Coordinates of C-alpha atoms and ligand atoms in Angstrom, one line a residue:
M281 CA -12.3 6.1 -1.6
L282 CA -12.2 4.9 2.4
L283 CA -11.9 1.1 2.0
R284 CA -15.1 0.4 4.6
G285 CA -15.7 -3.1 6.9
A286 CA -13.2 -6.5 7.4
G287 CA -14.8 -7.8 4.6
V288 CA -11.9 -7.1 2.4
L289 CA -9.8 -9.3 5.1
T290 CA -12.0 -12.1 5.3
E291 CA -12.1 -11.8 1.4
A292 CA -8.4 -11.9 1.1
A293 CA -7.8 -14.8 3.4
R294 CA -10.3 -17.3 1.0
G295 CA -8.7 -16.5 -1.8
R296 CA -4.9 -17.2 0.6
T297 CA -4.0 -13.9 -0.7
A298 CA -3.5 -10.6 1.5
V299 CA -3.7 -6.6 2.0
A300 CA -1.0 -4.6 2.9
G301 CA -0.4 -2.9 5.6
F302 CA 2.3 0.7 5.0
T303 CA 3.3 3.0 7.2
A304 CA 3.1 5.9 6.4
Y305 CA 5.1 9.3 8.4
N306 CA 4.4 12.2 6.5
L307 CA 3.4 13.8 3.2
E308 CA 5.2 11.9 0.5
T309 CA 4.8 8.2 2.6
V310 CA 0.7 9.0 2.2
Q311 CA 0.9 9.4 -0.9
A312 CA 3.3 7.2 -2.1
I313 CA 0.9 4.4 -0.6
R314 CA -1.4 6.2 -2.5
A315 CA 0.2 5.9 -5.4
A316 CA 1.2 2.1 -5.3
A317 CA -2.5 1.2 -4.5
E318 CA -3.7 3.2 -7.5
A319 CA -1.3 2.0 -10.0
T320 CA -1.8 -1.6 -8.5
G321 CA -5.2 -2.0 -8.0
A322 CA -4.6 -3.8 -5.2
P323 CA -6.3 -2.3 -1.7
V324 CA -4.8 -1.3 0.8
I325 CA -3.9 -0.2 4.4
L326 CA -2.8 3.2 5.3
Q327 CA -1.0 2.6 9.4
A328 CA -1.3 6.7 10.2
G329 CA 0.0 6.3 13.8
A330 CA 0.0 5.8 16.4
S331 CA 4.0 6.0 17.1
G332 CA 3.7 8.0 13.7
F333 CA 2.2 10.8 15.7
R334 CA 4.4 11.9 17.3
H335 CA 6.2 13.0 14.7
G336 CA 3.3 14.0 12.1
G337 CA 0.7 14.7 15.4
W338 CA -2.8 15.0 14.0
A339 CA -2.2 16.3 10.4
L340 CA -0.8 12.9 10.1
A341 CA -4.2 11.4 10.3
H342 CA -5.5 14.4 8.4
L343 CA -3.9 14.0 5.9
A344 CA -4.4 10.5 5.2
L345 CA -7.8 10.6 5.6
A346 CA -7.8 13.1 2.8
A347 CA -5.4 11.1 0.7
A348 CA -7.6 8.2 0.6
A349 CA -10.9 9.6 0.9
D350 CA -10.7 11.0 -2.8
S351 CA -8.4 8.6 -4.2
S352 CA -9.9 5.8 -7.1
A353 CA -7.8 3.0 -5.3
R354 CA -10.2 2.0 -2.2
I355 CA -7.4 2.1 1.0
G356 CA -8.2 2.3 5.1
V357 CA -6.3 4.8 7.1
H358 CA -5.6 2.1 10.0
L359 CA -4.4 3.1 13.5
D360 CA -1.0 1.3 14.3
H361 CA -0.2 -0.2 17.8
S362 CA -2.4 2.0 20.3
R363 CA -2.4 1.3 23.8
D364 CA -4.4 4.7 24.6
L365 CA -8.5 4.0 23.8
E366 CA -9.0 7.9 23.8
E367 CA -5.8 8.2 20.6
I368 CA -8.2 5.6 19.5
R369 CA -11.4 7.5 19.5
A370 CA -10.1 10.3 18.2
C371 CA -9.1 7.8 15.0
L372 CA -12.4 7.0 15.4
D373 CA -13.9 9.9 15.8
L374 CA -12.0 11.6 12.5
G375 CA -12.9 8.6 10.1
Y376 CA -10.6 6.3 10.9
T377 CA -11.6 2.7 8.9
S378 CA -9.8 0.5 11.6
V379 CA -7.9 0.4 14.7
M380 CA -5.4 -1.9 16.8
V381 CA -5.5 -2.4 20.4
D382 CA -2.3 -3.2 21.6
G383 CA -3.0 -5.1 25.0
S384 CA 0.4 -7.4 24.2
H385 CA 2.1 -6.3 26.9
L386 CA -0.7 -6.9 29.1
P387 CA -1.4 -9.8 31.2
F388 CA -3.8 -12.7 29.6
R389 CA -6.8 -10.8 31.3
E390 CA -6.0 -7.5 30.5
N391 CA -5.4 -7.6 27.5
V392 CA -8.7 -9.1 26.9
E393 CA -10.0 -6.1 28.5
L394 CA -8.7 -3.4 26.9
T395 CA -8.7 -5.4 23.4
R396 CA -13.2 -5.2 24.1
E397 CA -13.6 -1.5 24.8
A398 CA -11.8 -1.1 22.1
A399 CA -13.4 -2.9 19.8
E400 CA -16.9 -2.1 21.7
L401 CA -15.9 1.4 20.1
A402 CA -14.9 0.7 17.1
H403 CA -17.3 -1.4 16.3
A404 CA -20.1 1.8 17.4
A405 CA -18.3 3.7 15.2
G406 CA -18.5 1.3 12.2
A407 CA -15.1 -0.1 11.8
W408 CA -13.0 -3.2 12.4
V409 CA -10.5 -3.5 14.9
E410 CA -7.4 -5.4 15.7
G411 CA -5.8 -6.7 19.0
E412 CA -2.7 -8.3 18.9
L413 CA -1.2 -11.7 21.8
G414 CA 1.9 -12.9 22.2
A415 CA 4.1 -10.3 22.5
L416 CA 6.1 -9.0 18.6
A417 CA 9.7 -8.1 19.7
G418 CA 11.2 -4.6 18.3
D419 CA 10.8 -1.2 17.9
E420 CA 8.0 0.3 15.0
D421 CA 10.4 3.0 13.7
R422 CA 13.7 1.8 14.3
S423 CA 15.3 -1.3 12.9
T424 CA 17.3 -3.0 16.6
D425 CA 17.8 -6.4 15.1
A426 CA 15.9 -7.5 17.6
R427 CA 15.1 -11.2 18.7
S428 CA 11.5 -12.5 18.9
G429 CA 9.2 -12.0 21.8
A430 CA 6.4 -14.3 23.4
F431 CA 5.1 -16.5 20.9
T432 CA 1.3 -16.2 20.6
D433 CA -0.2 -19.2 22.3
P434 CA -3.1 -21.0 19.6
R435 CA -5.0 -22.4 23.4
E436 CA -5.7 -18.7 23.6
A437 CA -5.8 -17.1 21.1
A438 CA -10.3 -18.0 19.9
R439 CA -10.4 -17.7 23.5
F440 CA -9.4 -14.4 22.7
V441 CA -11.3 -13.3 19.8
E442 CA -13.8 -14.8 21.1
E443 CA -14.3 -12.8 24.6
T444 CA -12.9 -9.6 22.4
G445 CA -15.0 -9.2 19.5
V446 CA -11.7 -8.5 17.4
D447 CA -11.8 -9.1 13.5
A448 CA -8.6 -9.6 13.2
L449 CA -5.8 -10.9 15.1
A450 CA -1.7 -10.4 15.0
V451 CA 0.1 -12.8 16.1
A452 CA 3.6 -13.8 17.1
V453 CA 5.4 -16.5 15.3
G454 CA 8.7 -15.3 15.1
N455 CA 8.5 -11.9 13.8
V456 CA 9.5 -8.5 15.0
H457 CA 9.3 -5.1 14.2
G458 CA 12.5 -4.4 12.4
F459 CA 15.5 -6.1 9.3
T460 CA 17.8 -7.9 12.1
S461 CA 21.6 -9.3 11.3
T462 CA 19.8 -12.8 11.7
P463 CA 17.1 -14.7 9.5
V464 CA 14.1 -14.6 11.6
R465 CA 12.5 -18.2 11.6
L466 CA 8.4 -17.3 11.5
D467 CA 6.6 -21.2 13.7
F468 CA 4.2 -22.4 10.5
D469 CA 3.7 -25.1 12.6
R470 CA 2.3 -22.8 15.2
L471 CA 1.0 -20.3 12.8
A472 CA -1.3 -23.4 11.6
E473 CA -2.5 -23.7 14.5
I474 CA -3.6 -20.8 15.7
H475 CA -5.2 -19.9 12.1
A476 CA -7.1 -23.3 13.0
S477 CA -8.4 -22.8 16.3
C478 CA -9.5 -19.6 14.8
P479 CA -12.2 -17.7 13.8
V480 CA -10.4 -14.8 11.8
P481 CA -8.5 -13.5 9.5
L482 CA -4.3 -13.0 11.1
V483 CA -2.4 -9.8 10.9
L484 CA 1.5 -9.9 10.6
H485 CA 3.4 -7.8 11.8
G486 CA 7.0 -7.2 10.9
A487 CA 6.9 -8.8 7.2
S488 CA 9.7 -6.5 6.3
G489 CA 12.9 -8.8 5.3
L490 CA 10.6 -11.6 5.0
P491 CA 11.4 -13.9 2.0
P492 CA 8.4 -14.0 -0.4
A493 CA 8.5 -17.4 0.2
D494 CA 8.0 -17.2 4.0
R495 CA 5.0 -14.9 2.9
E496 CA 3.1 -17.2 1.2
A497 CA 3.6 -19.3 3.1
A498 CA 2.0 -17.2 5.8
L499 CA -0.6 -16.5 3.0
D500 CA -1.3 -20.5 3.7
R501 CA -2.0 -20.3 6.7
G502 CA -4.9 -18.1 7.5
V503 CA -2.6 -14.5 7.3
A504 CA -4.7 -11.5 5.6
K505 CA -2.7 -8.7 6.6
V506 CA 0.7 -8.5 5.7
N507 CA 2.3 -5.6 7.2
V508 CA 5.5 -3.4 6.2
N509 CA 7.4 -0.3 7.9
T510 CA 10.9 -0.8 7.8
E511 CA 11.4 -1.9 4.0
L512 CA 9.7 2.0 3.0
R513 CA 11.7 3.4 5.0
Q514 CA 14.7 2.2 4.0
A515 CA 13.9 2.9 0.2
F516 CA 12.8 5.8 1.1
L517 CA 16.4 6.4 3.7
A518 CA 19.1 5.3 0.4
A519 CA 17.0 7.8 -2.3
V520 CA 17.0 11.2 0.2
E521 CA 20.7 9.7 0.5
E522 CA 21.4 9.3 -3.1
A523 CA 19.6 12.6 -3.8
L524 CA 20.7 14.7 -1.9
P525 CA 24.9 15.5 -3.6
D526 CA 22.8 16.8 -6.7
D527 CA 20.1 18.7 -4.5
G528 CA 20.6 22.4 -4.8
H529 CA 18.9 23.1 -1.9
D530 CA 15.6 21.4 -3.9
L531 CA 13.5 20.3 -0.8
A532 CA 11.0 19.2 -3.5
G533 CA 13.2 17.4 -5.4
V534 CA 14.7 15.5 -3.0
L535 CA 11.6 14.2 -0.9
A536 CA 9.8 13.3 -4.5
A537 CA 13.2 10.9 -5.0
G538 CA 12.4 9.0 -1.2
R539 CA 8.2 9.6 -2.7
R540 CA 9.3 7.1 -5.7
A541 CA 11.9 5.0 -3.2
V542 CA 8.5 4.1 -0.9
E543 CA 6.1 3.9 -4.3
R544 CA 8.3 1.2 -5.9
V545 CA 8.5 -1.2 -3.2
A546 CA 5.2 -1.1 -2.4
H547 CA 3.5 -1.2 -5.1
R548 CA 5.9 -4.6 -5.2
T549 CA 4.8 -5.7 -2.0
A550 CA 1.0 -5.2 -2.3
L551 CA 0.9 -7.4 -5.9
E552 CA 3.6 -9.7 -4.7
L553 CA 0.5 -10.6 -1.8
A554 CA -2.8 -10.0 -3.8
P555 CA -1.2 -11.1 -7.6
T556 CA -4.1 -11.3 -9.2
S557 CA -4.5 -7.3 -8.6
P558 CA -5.5 -5.7 -12.2
A559 CA -2.4 -5.5 -13.9
P560 CA -0.5 -2.4 -12.9
S561 CA -1.1 1.2 -14.9
S562 CA 1.9 3.2 -14.2
S563 CA 5.7 2.8 -15.5
L564 CA 6.8 1.7 -12.6
K565 CA 7.7 -1.8 -13.0
Ligands
13P68 P1 8.6 -4.2 9.6 O1 9.1 -2.7 10.1 O2 9.5 -5.2 10.3 O3 8.3 -3.9 8.4 O4 6.7 -3.9 10.4 C1 6.0 -3.2 10.1 C2 4.7 -3.4 11.7 O5 4.8 -4.3 12.0 C3 3.8 -1.7 12.1 O6 2.9 -2.8 12.6

């Protein structure tokens, strides 16, 4: 079923757990994320677009919404990293349950303006909205060995939330998109300061490759949504590569291998973030 409302994030924050935000690009990744949600009982946020639209077009949006709506699991359908109010409006019209407006490339005041407009659109549609303050480095769809971008200023964060009306705030505390050749070091003191001053749940982007202890420490400091993409992509690609030599031109078989690999990672991650979810019922362990 479609998971509506930001209550899932505030509840997660209260319990020092988090909801996974998993990125989907195609049929198989949508299926895998949905299967992981069903098997674990954990609510998940299926992130379909914005950059994924370059590959999947609007069909990706329809696919994600249909898969979430007729699932027994609680699945939010989310627009990730959109800078475009028309795109946000279109996704809300289709029924997305949340959107992320990314004004992190803009000066503070312009980021506030863009984010406030997006929040008004989202709330009018019954959806919740995530904004970003500070700038997350790296590419959303490829690993580029990025180094951390502009960190979120804890003094600005509370003002940003108040002036925009966002329901969740994505922070930059050393996190980057994609895998890196040297370990990412999160600034936990800064994260704690942001948490202390901000009335909304925080979102940790770029969680691929972070050790479980770092993810846990983030959950202790107000993070209630954790975005994972690269680990899913890596699993899909590795499984497809392995399946290729024996494929006998079996396209469905090769893609199914990728799907199973993504489901395994999503399954494990969802349970790591929300360990109190009901015990897994699938054969995946
Ligand atoms: P990773 O690809 O580093 O997991 O980041 C995902 C993300 O933040 C999506 O918004």
